[in-house]
XYZ file of C-alpha atoms in Angstrom:
786
model
C 81.272 -19.161 -41.355
C 83.366 -19.691 -44.472
C 80.597 -18.614 -46.814
C 80.220 -15.435 -44.841
C 83.869 -14.512 -45.485
C 84.990 -14.763 -41.775
C 88.431 -16.139 -41.280
C 88.596 -19.303 -39.109
C 90.945 -19.493 -36.178
C 92.903 -22.529 -34.862
C 90.232 -22.927 -32.157
C 87.578 -23.226 -34.861
C 89.460 -26.037 -36.590
C 90.035 -27.776 -33.252
C 86.299 -27.687 -32.471
C 85.304 -28.875 -35.973
C 87.816 -31.777 -35.920
C 86.597 -32.789 -32.427
C 83.076 -32.839 -33.811
C 84.149 -35.105 -36.664
C 85.819 -37.487 -34.172
C 82.746 -37.610 -31.945
C 80.380 -38.064 -34.904
C 82.441 -40.968 -36.199
C 83.103 -39.222 -39.521
C 85.081 -41.286 -41.918
C 88.350 -39.370 -42.452
C 88.946 -40.625 -45.927
C 85.613 -39.620 -47.452
C 84.147 -37.081 -45.073
C 84.786 -33.726 -43.404
C 87.757 -34.768 -41.318
C 90.096 -35.157 -44.228
C 88.817 -31.830 -45.764
C 89.406 -30.015 -42.446
C 92.911 -31.419 -42.173
C 93.677 -30.053 -45.649
C 92.173 -26.661 -44.869
C 94.010 -26.415 -41.548
C 97.249 -27.180 -43.455
C 96.431 -24.427 -46.037
C 95.685 -21.864 -43.337
C 98.944 -22.868 -41.609
C 97.262 -24.020 -38.424
C 98.272 -27.755 -38.597
C 101.309 -27.093 -36.429
C 99.236 -25.573 -33.660
C 99.238 -27.819 -30.640
C 95.493 -27.954 -29.994
C 94.816 -28.478 -33.685
C 97.341 -31.320 -33.782
C 95.729 -32.837 -30.634
C 92.331 -32.760 -32.426
C 93.829 -34.456 -35.477
C 95.506 -37.178 -33.307
C 92.156 -37.886 -31.628
C 90.426 -37.974 -34.977
C 92.868 -40.481 -36.497
C 92.988 -42.552 -33.348
C 89.207 -42.646 -33.309
C 89.379 -44.237 -36.788
C 91.991 -46.737 -35.620
C 94.668 -45.236 -37.883
C 97.516 -45.229 -35.377
C 100.097 -44.740 -38.069
C 98.550 -41.415 -39.106
C 98.210 -40.384 -35.448
C 101.872 -41.212 -34.913
C 102.906 -39.109 -37.902
C 100.870 -36.149 -36.548
C 102.665 -36.557 -33.148
C 106.093 -36.703 -34.780
C 105.369 -33.542 -36.919
C 104.173 -31.427 -34.075
C 106.718 -28.809 -32.783
C 105.252 -28.762 -29.291
C 103.414 -31.374 -27.237
C 101.270 -30.905 -24.115
C 99.557 -33.181 -21.655
C 96.472 -33.518 -23.945
C 98.721 -34.761 -26.820
C 100.200 -37.477 -24.717
C 96.867 -38.399 -23.078
C 95.289 -38.687 -26.517
C 97.915 -41.152 -27.748
C 97.964 -43.060 -24.391
C 94.204 -43.491 -24.477
C 94.201 -44.469 -28.191
C 96.899 -47.122 -27.801
C 95.048 -48.471 -24.717
C 91.893 -48.903 -26.806
C 93.957 -50.686 -29.495
C 95.481 -52.989 -26.891
C 99.024 -51.694 -27.569
C 100.325 -51.819 -23.993
C 104.067 -51.349 -24.858
C 103.275 -48.223 -26.923
C 101.104 -46.849 -24.043
C 103.960 -46.913 -21.573
C 106.444 -45.674 -24.222
C 104.440 -42.476 -24.540
C 104.109 -42.272 -20.756
C 107.886 -42.262 -20.415
C 108.159 -39.689 -23.259
C 105.699 -37.569 -21.374
C 107.782 -37.730 -18.209
C 110.980 -36.966 -20.150
C 109.311 -33.828 -21.493
C 108.695 -32.577 -17.986
C 104.977 -32.948 -18.131
C 103.066 -34.224 -15.162
C 100.574 -37.116 -15.458
C 97.023 -36.297 -14.513
C 93.986 -38.430 -13.852
C 93.304 -39.025 -17.521
C 96.817 -40.226 -18.054
C 96.710 -42.667 -15.093
C 93.295 -43.921 -16.240
C 94.632 -44.628 -19.743
C 97.608 -46.472 -18.326
C 95.436 -48.510 -15.992
C 93.328 -49.498 -18.939
C 96.475 -50.653 -20.744
C 97.506 -52.785 -17.752
C 93.999 -54.180 -17.406
C 93.975 -55.262 -21.048
C 97.369 -56.959 -20.681
C 96.458 -58.486 -17.249
C 99.559 -56.808 -15.803
C 98.639 -56.564 -12.165
C 102.250 -55.861 -11.067
C 102.586 -52.710 -13.176
C 99.079 -51.726 -12.121
C 100.223 -51.817 -8.521
C 103.055 -49.464 -9.426
C 100.546 -47.097 -10.946
C 98.474 -47.338 -7.787
C 101.506 -46.242 -5.784
C 102.275 -43.439 -8.292
C 98.711 -42.072 -7.986
C 98.996 -42.314 -4.195
C 102.184 -40.277 -4.157
C 100.838 -37.774 -6.622
C 97.746 -37.160 -4.501
C 95.401 -38.382 -7.251
C 93.889 -41.315 -5.540
C 90.777 -39.530 -4.460
C 89.997 -38.693 -8.017
C 86.767 -40.489 -9.061
C 88.327 -41.462 -12.519
C 91.434 -42.912 -10.832
C 89.431 -44.866 -8.267
C 87.250 -46.410 -11.005
C 90.267 -47.161 -13.292
C 92.289 -48.849 -10.528
C 89.351 -50.916 -9.346
C 88.618 -52.001 -12.904
C 92.301 -52.927 -13.217
C 92.335 -55.193 -10.211
C 88.997 -56.793 -11.164
C 90.132 -57.538 -14.727
C 93.431 -58.985 -13.410
C 91.511 -61.210 -11.018
C 93.004 -59.679 -7.806
C 89.726 -59.624 -5.887
C 91.586 -59.030 -2.527
C 93.290 -55.867 -3.794
C 89.999 -54.745 -5.415
C 88.205 -55.200 -2.068
C 90.821 -53.171 -0.102
C 90.618 -50.318 -2.611
C 86.821 -50.422 -2.570
C 86.690 -50.428 1.226
C 89.051 -47.409 1.343
C 86.841 -45.345 -0.947
C 84.666 -42.712 0.689
C 82.472 -42.234 -2.401
C 79.543 -44.404 -1.461
C 77.297 -42.833 -4.117
C 79.457 -43.924 -6.996
C 77.451 -46.769 -8.507
C 80.315 -47.668 -10.867
C 82.488 -48.802 -7.951
C 79.694 -50.958 -6.556
C 79.125 -52.516 -10.014
C 82.817 -53.249 -10.438
C 82.929 -55.098 -7.154
C 79.811 -57.068 -8.084
C 81.680 -58.101 -11.283
C 84.680 -59.126 -9.155
C 82.648 -61.381 -6.956
C 80.735 -62.734 -9.914
C 83.991 -63.822 -11.674
C 84.787 -65.960 -8.609
C 81.219 -67.284 -8.580
C 80.835 -66.020 -5.033
C 77.053 -65.807 -4.757
C 77.067 -65.032 -1.043
C 79.393 -62.035 -1.124
C 77.653 -60.666 -4.272
C 74.307 -60.504 -2.590
C 75.821 -59.180 0.699
C 77.351 -56.368 -1.355
C 74.105 -55.685 -3.115
C 72.220 -55.449 0.235
C 74.942 -52.969 1.521
C 74.511 -50.957 -1.671
C 70.802 -50.689 -0.987
C 71.357 -49.892 2.663
C 73.510 -46.881 1.943
C 71.005 -45.638 -0.615
C 73.049 -46.115 -3.846
C 70.526 -46.655 -6.575
C 71.354 -49.586 -8.949
C 71.514 -48.906 -12.650
C 71.309 -51.006 -15.813
C 74.738 -52.520 -15.238
C 74.065 -53.591 -11.547
C 71.426 -56.262 -12.225
C 73.252 -58.017 -15.049
C 76.218 -58.574 -12.776
C 73.932 -60.268 -10.221
C 72.095 -62.220 -12.902
C 75.376 -63.536 -14.439
C 76.518 -64.713 -10.977
C 73.253 -66.506 -10.449
C 73.627 -68.182 -13.904
C 77.109 -69.365 -13.202
C 76.103 -70.751 -9.797
C 72.961 -72.390 -11.149
C 70.832 -70.379 -8.641
C 67.707 -69.848 -10.786
C 65.585 -69.137 -7.765
C 67.757 -66.119 -6.820
C 67.905 -65.079 -10.404
C 64.164 -64.916 -10.564
C 64.122 -62.667 -7.468
C 66.612 -60.373 -9.194
C 64.364 -60.418 -12.223
C 61.498 -59.127 -10.128
C 63.705 -56.287 -8.911
C 64.634 -55.534 -12.553
C 60.917 -55.279 -13.498
C 60.255 -53.113 -10.386
C 63.174 -50.778 -11.273
C 61.931 -50.474 -14.854
C 65.033 -51.931 -16.504
C 63.512 -54.975 -18.243
C 63.146 -53.065 -21.604
C 66.912 -52.253 -21.491
C 68.666 -54.209 -24.270
C 71.636 -55.226 -22.106
C 69.467 -56.379 -19.153
C 67.187 -58.201 -21.584
C 70.027 -60.148 -23.131
C 71.371 -61.229 -19.716
C 67.886 -62.347 -18.568
C 67.495 -64.439 -21.750
C 70.947 -65.872 -21.217
C 70.135 -66.822 -17.602
C 66.871 -68.569 -18.428
C 68.224 -70.257 -21.582
C 71.202 -71.701 -19.754
C 68.928 -72.844 -16.915
C 66.729 -74.761 -19.369
C 63.818 -72.434 -18.928
C 63.625 -71.813 -22.709
C 60.009 -70.856 -22.740
C 60.661 -68.070 -20.205
C 63.705 -66.924 -22.227
C 61.683 -66.776 -25.438
C 58.922 -64.880 -23.661
C 61.374 -62.188 -22.513
C 62.746 -62.003 -26.075
C 59.354 -61.540 -27.586
C 58.238 -58.913 -25.030
C 61.419 -56.813 -25.399
C 60.790 -53.194 -26.359
C 62.728 -51.969 -28.284
C 63.243 -55.263 -30.246
C 65.979 -57.519 -28.866
C 69.567 -56.881 -29.768
C 72.207 -59.239 -31.129
C 73.330 -60.512 -27.687
C 69.768 -61.480 -26.720
C 69.153 -63.403 -29.946
C 72.553 -65.093 -29.662
C 71.806 -66.223 -26.114
C 68.494 -67.693 -27.309
C 70.214 -69.622 -30.157
C 72.940 -70.930 -27.866
C 70.372 -71.959 -25.209
C 68.339 -74.012 -27.653
C 71.519 -75.698 -28.971
C 72.897 -76.406 -25.517
C 69.627 -78.225 -24.568
C 69.360 -80.270 -27.703
C 66.502 -78.314 -29.330
C 68.426 -77.912 -32.531
C 65.436 -77.201 -34.801
C 64.303 -74.446 -32.498
C 67.866 -73.043 -32.418
C 67.863 -72.808 -36.251
C 64.412 -71.200 -36.120
C 65.681 -68.520 -33.718
C 68.701 -67.964 -35.883
C 66.495 -67.415 -38.927
C 64.167 -65.144 -36.903
C 67.142 -63.057 -35.754
C 68.171 -62.527 -39.411
C 64.591 -61.687 -40.444
C 64.586 -58.971 -37.831
C 67.530 -57.311 -39.629
C 70.264 -58.327 -37.160
C 73.490 -59.834 -38.606
C 74.828 -62.666 -36.514
C 78.258 -62.508 -34.982
C 80.751 -65.373 -34.462
C 78.862 -66.645 -31.404
C 75.537 -66.832 -33.281
C 77.112 -68.429 -36.250
C 78.794 -71.054 -34.035
C 75.507 -71.802 -32.317
C 73.717 -72.238 -35.714
C 76.409 -74.617 -36.926
C 76.210 -76.619 -33.719
C 72.462 -76.942 -34.283
C 72.984 -78.130 -37.793
C 75.424 -80.769 -36.477
C 72.854 -81.869 -33.941
C 70.193 -82.775 -36.562
C 72.646 -83.500 -39.332
C 71.281 -80.653 -41.436
C 74.093 -80.806 -44.006
C 72.695 -78.311 -46.423
C 71.899 -75.833 -43.652
C 75.356 -76.193 -42.173
C 76.995 -75.511 -45.523
C 74.838 -72.368 -45.910
C 75.867 -71.080 -42.427
C 79.467 -71.922 -43.196
C 79.232 -69.788 -46.396
C 77.650 -67.015 -44.408
C 80.485 -67.118 -41.855
C 83.024 -66.834 -44.736
C 81.165 -63.827 -46.213
C 80.981 -62.106 -42.807
C 84.711 -62.695 -42.212
C 84.326 -65.184 -39.336
C 85.613 -68.299 -41.083
C 88.916 -68.126 -39.147
C 87.258 -67.466 -35.785
C 88.093 -70.092 -33.179
C 84.523 -70.729 -31.943
C 83.157 -70.915 -35.539
C 86.062 -73.118 -36.550
C 85.511 -75.566 -33.625
C 81.729 -75.716 -34.439
C 82.583 -76.483 -38.097
C 85.023 -79.265 -37.095
C 82.309 -80.926 -35.073
C 79.684 -80.432 -37.764
C 81.666 -81.920 -40.591
C 82.949 -84.792 -38.494
C 79.493 -85.724 -37.249
C 78.183 -85.520 -40.788
C 80.651 -88.165 -41.926
C 82.797 -85.653 -43.939
C 86.125 -86.445 -42.385
C 88.150 -84.590 -45.008
C 86.076 -81.346 -44.449
C 86.468 -81.729 -40.749
C 90.257 -81.906 -41.156
C 90.143 -78.872 -43.470
C 88.158 -76.918 -40.888
C 90.589 -77.969 -38.201
C 93.673 -76.839 -40.132
C 91.946 -73.551 -41.125
C 91.910 -72.537 -37.459
C 95.006 -70.560 -37.012
C 95.334 -70.865 -33.208
C 93.878 -74.149 -32.143
C 92.915 -74.813 -28.521
C 91.927 -77.859 -26.529
C 88.314 -77.567 -27.719
C 89.458 -77.753 -31.365
C 91.209 -81.158 -30.728
C 88.232 -82.371 -28.674
C 85.782 -81.427 -31.357
C 87.804 -83.171 -34.006
C 88.332 -86.387 -32.034
C 84.669 -86.547 -30.677
C 83.180 -85.749 -34.038
C 85.118 -88.331 -35.872
C 84.338 -90.947 -33.305
C 80.631 -90.174 -33.349
C 80.687 -90.060 -37.169
C 82.061 -93.620 -37.322
C 85.546 -92.612 -38.445
C 87.226 -94.436 -35.569
C 90.643 -94.876 -37.039
C 90.810 -91.161 -37.992
C 89.623 -90.316 -34.390
C 92.447 -92.375 -32.849
C 95.023 -90.798 -35.251
C 93.769 -87.338 -34.195
C 94.099 -88.288 -30.601
C 97.667 -89.386 -31.237
C 98.330 -86.093 -33.075
C 96.961 -84.211 -30.107
C 99.376 -86.016 -27.762
C 102.345 -85.384 -30.049
C 101.439 -81.706 -30.264
C 102.058 -81.344 -26.556
C 98.432 -80.826 -25.390
C 97.720 -82.301 -22.023
C 95.365 -85.229 -22.064
C 91.907 -84.253 -20.909
C 88.819 -86.419 -19.997
C 86.808 -85.386 -23.051
C 89.539 -86.318 -25.570
C 90.261 -89.557 -23.786
C 86.601 -90.510 -23.595
C 86.166 -89.889 -27.346
C 89.286 -91.829 -28.190
C 88.167 -94.678 -25.954
C 84.811 -94.762 -27.706
C 86.610 -95.051 -31.046
C 88.811 -97.788 -29.743
C 85.744 -99.621 -28.422
C 83.849 -99.367 -31.687
C 86.874 -100.900 -33.455
C 87.299 -103.525 -30.620
C 90.977 -102.416 -30.513
C 91.790 -103.478 -26.971
C 95.459 -102.718 -27.372
C 94.976 -99.024 -28.085
C 92.115 -99.005 -25.562
C 94.612 -100.075 -22.852
C 97.001 -97.315 -24.009
C 94.283 -94.726 -23.586
C 93.433 -96.103 -20.235
C 97.094 -95.700 -19.280
C 97.065 -92.015 -20.326
C 93.954 -91.469 -18.293
C 95.651 -92.898 -15.164
C 98.740 -90.753 -15.674
C 96.615 -87.727 -16.238
C 94.616 -88.499 -13.050
C 91.241 -88.468 -14.697
C 90.477 -92.179 -14.465
C 88.720 -91.709 -11.092
C 85.853 -89.692 -12.540
C 82.451 -91.377 -13.050
C 82.369 -90.492 -16.739
C 85.837 -91.987 -17.270
C 84.888 -95.195 -15.456
C 81.756 -95.569 -17.589
C 83.815 -95.199 -20.804
C 86.318 -97.781 -19.564
C 83.635 -100.337 -18.705
C 82.086 -99.912 -22.186
C 85.524 -100.021 -23.808
C 86.587 -103.336 -22.371
C 83.163 -104.865 -22.788
C 83.079 -103.903 -26.472
C 86.659 -105.142 -26.933
C 85.647 -108.609 -25.694
C 87.500 -108.401 -22.388
C 84.611 -108.703 -19.965
C 87.055 -109.461 -17.121
C 88.748 -106.077 -17.555
C 85.297 -104.348 -17.727
C 84.456 -106.015 -14.349
C 87.749 -104.686 -12.896
C 87.037 -101.185 -14.222
C 83.488 -101.330 -12.740
C 84.748 -102.564 -9.374
C 87.406 -99.871 -9.246
C 84.939 -97.013 -9.642
C 84.701 -94.960 -6.421
C 81.097 -93.968 -7.284
C 78.704 -95.122 -9.940
C 75.603 -93.729 -11.685
C 72.922 -95.371 -13.768
C 75.137 -95.277 -16.828
C 77.794 -97.262 -14.983
C 75.345 -100.086 -14.051
C 73.822 -100.067 -17.529
C 77.196 -100.403 -19.155
C 78.064 -103.445 -17.071
C 74.664 -105.066 -17.576
C 74.791 -104.554 -21.285
C 78.386 -105.920 -21.344
C 77.329 -109.095 -19.519
C 74.379 -109.497 -21.925
C 76.568 -109.137 -25.014
C 79.003 -111.710 -23.652
C 76.256 -114.266 -22.983
C 76.462 -113.966 -19.248
C 72.792 -113.476 -18.691
C 72.711 -114.614 -15.044
C 75.474 -112.179 -14.118
C 73.576 -109.355 -15.907
C 70.269 -110.128 -13.995
C 72.133 -110.418 -10.689
C 73.646 -107.014 -11.284
C 70.243 -105.619 -12.150
C 68.932 -106.666 -8.732
C 71.982 -105.102 -6.997
C 71.394 -101.909 -8.904
C 67.866 -101.709 -7.485
C 69.178 -102.530 -3.982
C 71.508 -99.553 -4.292
C 68.455 -97.290 -4.771
C 69.121 -96.472 -8.412
C 66.159 -96.317 -10.725
C 66.479 -98.425 -13.919
C 65.803 -96.618 -17.199
C 65.263 -97.489 -20.809
C 68.870 -98.479 -21.320
C 68.740 -100.719 -18.256
C 65.802 -102.671 -19.463
C 67.255 -102.986 -23.013
C 70.271 -104.702 -21.377
C 68.051 -106.919 -19.141
C 65.917 -108.054 -22.029
C 68.987 -108.851 -24.103
C 70.364 -110.912 -21.239
C 67.086 -112.888 -21.074
C 67.115 -113.306 -24.776
C 70.649 -114.707 -24.982
C 70.065 -116.903 -21.906
C 66.812 -118.371 -23.076
C 64.945 -116.996 -20.065
C 61.598 -116.528 -21.714
C 59.116 -116.072 -18.785
C 61.616 -114.042 -16.818
C 62.130 -111.737 -19.797
C 58.393 -111.226 -20.302
C 57.961 -110.486 -16.597
C 60.713 -107.819 -16.678
C 59.046 -106.262 -19.738
C 55.678 -106.127 -17.946
C 57.320 -104.599 -14.872
C 58.766 -101.642 -16.803
C 55.656 -99.429 -16.672
C 53.879 -101.151 -13.795
C 56.771 -101.107 -11.221
C 59.255 -98.588 -12.497
C 57.302 -96.082 -14.519
C 59.381 -96.678 -17.692
C 57.290 -96.786 -20.863
C 58.539 -99.402 -23.257
C 59.991 -98.249 -26.561
C 60.433 -99.964 -29.893
C 63.700 -101.622 -28.827
C 61.993 -103.146 -25.746
C 59.192 -104.671 -27.901
C 61.860 -105.969 -30.228
C 63.641 -107.454 -27.223
C 60.558 -109.479 -26.174
C 60.037 -110.605 -29.786
C 63.694 -111.743 -29.815
C 63.257 -113.609 -26.500
C 60.202 -115.444 -27.819
C 61.647 -115.955 -31.315
C 64.986 -117.410 -30.118
C 63.123 -119.785 -27.860
C 61.099 -121.076 -30.869
C 57.868 -119.672 -29.671
C 57.164 -118.042 -33.011
C 53.382 -118.033 -32.911
C 53.446 -116.361 -29.527
C 55.973 -113.879 -30.910
C 53.717 -113.208 -33.829
C 50.727 -112.469 -31.552
C 52.925 -110.134 -29.544
C 53.907 -108.242 -32.738
C 50.305 -107.988 -33.970
C 49.088 -106.716 -30.557
C 51.735 -103.948 -30.282
C 50.027 -100.622 -29.337
C 50.079 -98.242 -32.314
C 51.007 -101.068 -34.683
C 54.293 -102.890 -35.158
C 57.210 -101.056 -36.744
C 59.902 -102.310 -39.059
C 62.203 -103.342 -36.190
C 59.601 -105.643 -34.757
C 58.855 -107.441 -38.035
C 62.610 -107.659 -38.790
C 63.315 -109.239 -35.441
C 60.467 -111.788 -36.024
C 61.815 -112.569 -39.467
C 65.271 -113.200 -38.081
C 63.863 -115.694 -35.567
C 61.979 -117.452 -38.417
C 65.312 -117.807 -40.266
C 66.921 -119.445 -37.226
C 64.037 -121.864 -36.769
C 63.340 -122.246 -40.546
C 59.648 -121.301 -40.143
C 58.490 -120.433 -43.712
C 54.925 -119.597 -42.862
C 55.537 -116.909 -40.256
C 58.683 -115.827 -42.092
C 56.716 -115.022 -45.321
C 54.190 -113.017 -43.284
C 56.927 -111.039 -41.437
C 58.858 -110.403 -44.681
C 55.680 -109.131 -46.407
C 54.818 -106.760 -43.584
C 58.457 -105.569 -43.329
C 58.571 -104.804 -47.045
C 55.317 -102.887 -46.836
C 56.879 -100.628 -44.203
C 60.367 -100.424 -45.820
C 60.703 -101.781 -49.431
C 64.444 -100.886 -49.367
C 65.235 -103.042 -46.352
C 67.900 -105.449 -47.572
C 67.561 -107.664 -44.481
C 64.027 -108.636 -45.452
C 65.118 -110.025 -48.781
C 68.283 -111.791 -47.412
C 66.471 -113.385 -44.459
C 63.567 -114.627 -46.545
C 66.048 -115.940 -49.175
C 67.908 -117.836 -46.483
C 64.623 -119.355 -45.226
C 63.791 -120.606 -48.713
C 67.348 -121.942 -49.139
C 67.078 -123.877 -45.852
C 63.836 -125.378 -47.028
C 65.405 -126.051 -50.486
C 62.780 -123.914 -52.146
C 65.205 -122.761 -54.821
C 62.518 -121.242 -57.118
C 61.202 -119.041 -54.286
C 64.735 -118.073 -53.251
C 65.625 -117.041 -56.838
C 62.421 -115.029 -57.100
C 63.328 -113.091 -53.974
C 66.837 -112.427 -55.342
C 65.391 -111.236 -58.657
C 63.026 -108.919 -56.850
C 65.934 -107.550 -54.849
C 67.958 -106.887 -57.948
C 65.083 -105.277 -59.820
C 64.472 -102.896 -56.936
C 68.145 -101.974 -56.778
C 68.451 -103.228 -53.178
C 71.956 -104.193 -52.271
C 73.026 -106.435 -49.427
C 75.767 -105.150 -47.216
C 78.842 -107.355 -47.888
C 80.162 -109.377 -45.037
C 83.399 -107.910 -43.680
C 85.690 -108.851 -40.794
C 88.519 -107.075 -39.084
C 91.457 -108.308 -37.031
C 94.342 -106.373 -35.442
C 97.829 -107.796 -36.008
C 101.278 -106.173 -36.020
C 99.831 -102.835 -34.949
C 97.620 -102.690 -38.001
C 93.950 -103.432 -38.540
C 93.433 -105.882 -41.357
C 90.063 -106.143 -43.161
C 88.711 -109.151 -45.133
C 85.686 -109.583 -47.413
C 84.118 -112.866 -48.352
C 86.391 -114.564 -50.889
C 88.987 -111.830 -50.417
C 92.234 -112.355 -52.249
C 93.543 -108.851 -52.065
C 95.565 -109.310 -48.867
C 99.385 -109.397 -49.522
C 99.533 -112.744 -47.754
C 96.404 -114.168 -49.481
C 98.176 -117.308 -50.801
C 99.488 -118.161 -47.347
C 96.150 -117.511 -45.744
C 94.277 -119.818 -48.135
C 96.923 -122.565 -47.733
C 96.726 -122.360 -43.940
C 92.883 -122.294 -44.115
C 93.040 -125.519 -46.171
C 95.105 -127.129 -43.405
C 92.603 -125.995 -40.732
C 89.695 -127.353 -42.758
C 91.334 -130.762 -43.165
C 92.095 -130.978 -39.450
C 88.526 -129.821 -38.525
C 87.072 -132.330 -40.886
C 89.158 -135.064 -39.246
C 87.573 -134.046 -35.933
C 84.068 -134.325 -37.298
C 83.373 -130.870 -38.920
C 81.183 -130.920 -41.978
C 80.683 -127.754 -43.937
C 77.088 -126.727 -44.736
C 76.611 -126.741 -48.495
C 74.307 -124.807 -50.664
C 72.822 -125.544 -54.088
C 75.714 -124.645 -56.313
C 79.464 -124.938 -56.377
C 79.734 -121.152 -56.276
C 77.717 -121.157 -53.001
C 79.997 -123.725 -51.526
C 82.971 -121.593 -52.351
C 81.364 -118.527 -50.856
C 80.632 -120.328 -47.582
C 84.141 -121.695 -47.484
C 85.784 -118.300 -47.628
C 83.478 -116.211 -45.404
C 85.387 -113.144 -44.074
C 85.484 -114.308 -40.503
C 87.222 -117.545 -41.573
C 89.916 -115.614 -43.389
C 90.421 -113.278 -40.351
C 90.760 -116.147 -37.939
C 93.225 -117.997 -40.177
C 95.299 -114.850 -40.557
C 95.163 -114.322 -36.815
C 96.465 -117.776 -36.037
C 99.229 -117.272 -38.587
C 100.242 -113.884 -37.253
C 100.046 -114.559 -33.514
C 101.576 -117.874 -32.589
C 101.482 -117.115 -28.850
C 98.986 -119.628 -27.411
C 97.990 -117.446 -24.483
C 96.815 -114.570 -26.722
C 93.165 -114.809 -27.846
C 92.266 -114.163 -31.554
C 89.901 -111.122 -31.603
C 87.760 -110.637 -34.726
C 84.996 -108.136 -35.513
C 82.250 -108.821 -38.102
C 79.714 -106.367 -39.461
C 77.028 -108.911 -39.867
C 75.598 -111.861 -37.847
C 78.007 -114.905 -37.933
C 76.547 -117.742 -39.947
C 75.801 -121.237 -38.636
C 78.600 -122.806 -40.618
C 81.300 -120.356 -39.446
C 80.045 -120.707 -35.858
C 80.456 -124.437 -36.017
C 83.847 -124.182 -37.765
C 85.235 -121.851 -35.091
C 84.290 -124.243 -32.313
C 86.365 -126.999 -34.010
C 89.268 -124.519 -34.719
C 89.424 -123.387 -31.131
C 89.944 -126.963 -30.086
C 92.429 -128.102 -32.795
C 94.485 -124.893 -32.498
C 94.227 -124.778 -28.656
C 93.409 -120.998 -28.944
C 90.611 -118.858 -27.652
C 88.778 -117.058 -30.443
C 86.632 -114.028 -29.582
C 84.239 -112.959 -32.299
C 82.121 -109.812 -32.031
C 79.257 -109.917 -34.598
C 76.547 -107.353 -35.007
C 74.535 -108.822 -32.155
C 76.859 -110.177 -29.464
C 80.160 -111.647 -28.499
C 81.098 -115.332 -29.016
C 83.958 -116.778 -26.962
C 85.108 -120.013 -28.557
C 87.325 -122.171 -26.355
C 88.044 -125.890 -26.255
C 85.402 -126.621 -28.930
C 82.586 -124.740 -27.232
C 81.074 -121.269 -27.506
C 79.950 -119.008 -24.690
C 76.528 -118.596 -26.315
C 75.906 -122.341 -25.917
C 74.746 -122.332 -29.535
C 71.878 -120.041 -28.658
C 72.330 -116.748 -30.471
């Protein structure tokens, strides 16, 4: 038109500007900016309809500042001007500005029309302002606009988004427009938000009865309701209707179907829909697939789907990135997690809450506590999930002290205590055997009213059992209003660890009487009880009953349990035959267990065989060298012992140093063998000297090695230092001394503690890597059988 020499009119500029807005033209580099300049040159920028078109154009680009300047510069405004600004601010979520322009519109003497009311309803819906929405409803009623199809839809959408299903139902029932599928869809969304499966399907049947044809948005509402209610059977029937109506290829319907099957655990069906989709699946469908794999523990498959999504040319959003990071955390794929983190940073999602929470869990579970803390603090607006992820991740990653500190920080920050955070904190306290803080967490659970849940009861039973207070574990178990398999397993395992084999087996029988099926964890506890109680034939019988009577196939830990039962009882040749006859061949755990039994019974012949087979399977296993070295030392075969130690040194294998912990004065104190770094080291060694003299007077004789250095090392084992410090720090005779050790307690320390418990008139509770030892009045709960 310009090239032909014709003069444009204001209407031409208005039409061209509207075309730019609808085409999404970038106003800074495209035709929109040029048209604005030309309209200004021709003197048309002050025309109302040209100004309206420019406001719409700038608002479309999200430049509300430029749109506001256009409004302020216009000499005259009409209804379209105000409607454009009201709609634009509604889309931007600026509710206050929306109603400001509405009041300006009224002050100008202009009447609101259906477009105005629809824009205002959208603003109220975005802000969740049901009260102001009801005022708009009244206004529309008085203005005679309620019958307008746009007003009906906007008001219904407002009530649905504000969660006022009753008001939405009344408005829907008063509508005479039964052919408007949008209204039906909105009511289906309303019932779906409440998880009301019955009313959703009643409404759908009514919709079909009046002849309103469903569209691509009708079926997803029903499918989402079925997903939320766990009604996969109904969801499959809706899927059949989707196929019949020809909507399965629709991208939105496809993504909802994938989400339903993925969340229901039907991952093969979900992947089938994804692969059959035509056109290719969109971002939502792929994201649902990644999330579904992650939620069901198929982390490798989740990462595979994430990579396939990217290969198809789709860039992941924050949900997909969070799912991929969760998958990396599940299989501890450190490198992959770092790569996805970098990708999230490049895509601008590093500060997103869901991505941040996934990163917190990933780094914490990977043992990178400082990175987990950095991810936590990088989340600008933390929620309950952020705290839960940090506490749970630290606890699962073995950073128990940090997990408890994070739990304390959550409480100080004013967040309400929730079962997930309490459970994770209790796990951390249990792993540290910190009964004091465990009781504090229990108290918080009681005050929060979440102690009556099955999961909470299970955590408390485990907590007290691991902290050495089996009596409190029994109380927690008895107080549970209902129990599941985990509850019984926790108590059976607790009894086993505390040397109460008869109680564990009695509870096992009660569990079966209650109609609960024992599982792998149950039999692991039962076999441990038989092992610590010396019940050889009974233990073998329980092992044989696993598959025959209960349909539970034995795993490596169950074979190791039987080897331990036979080995502890001194039946080493029978244990050896059992190892050699294991289906599929014996693993490292089996040979290591047999080697440990040979050390206890000083059987060099079988011990050498077990050590050789163990080192063939795992040449880096420090336990093989240490146990064989101890066997040679006990037999005074010093040359053989030295050869094993040289071999260990040449291969760069390092023994884990013995370490013991004890809580005193609200602090956890750690000791190594021969440790002199403690601030009160001189006092501890002096007190230990006194204890040794008194124990010797009662008949204690320290086991000696070949050299003076070995005598000294035995004399200052970490558990002796911890017990001495505990007796010094806690003079109250009714308080037991609680010590944790990272290795098995040695024979000498075990004997020494029996004497100390008698001469000091104190109960000493020691948790080593295998079990609990309760020393009292010169005897141990294990009856010297451990």
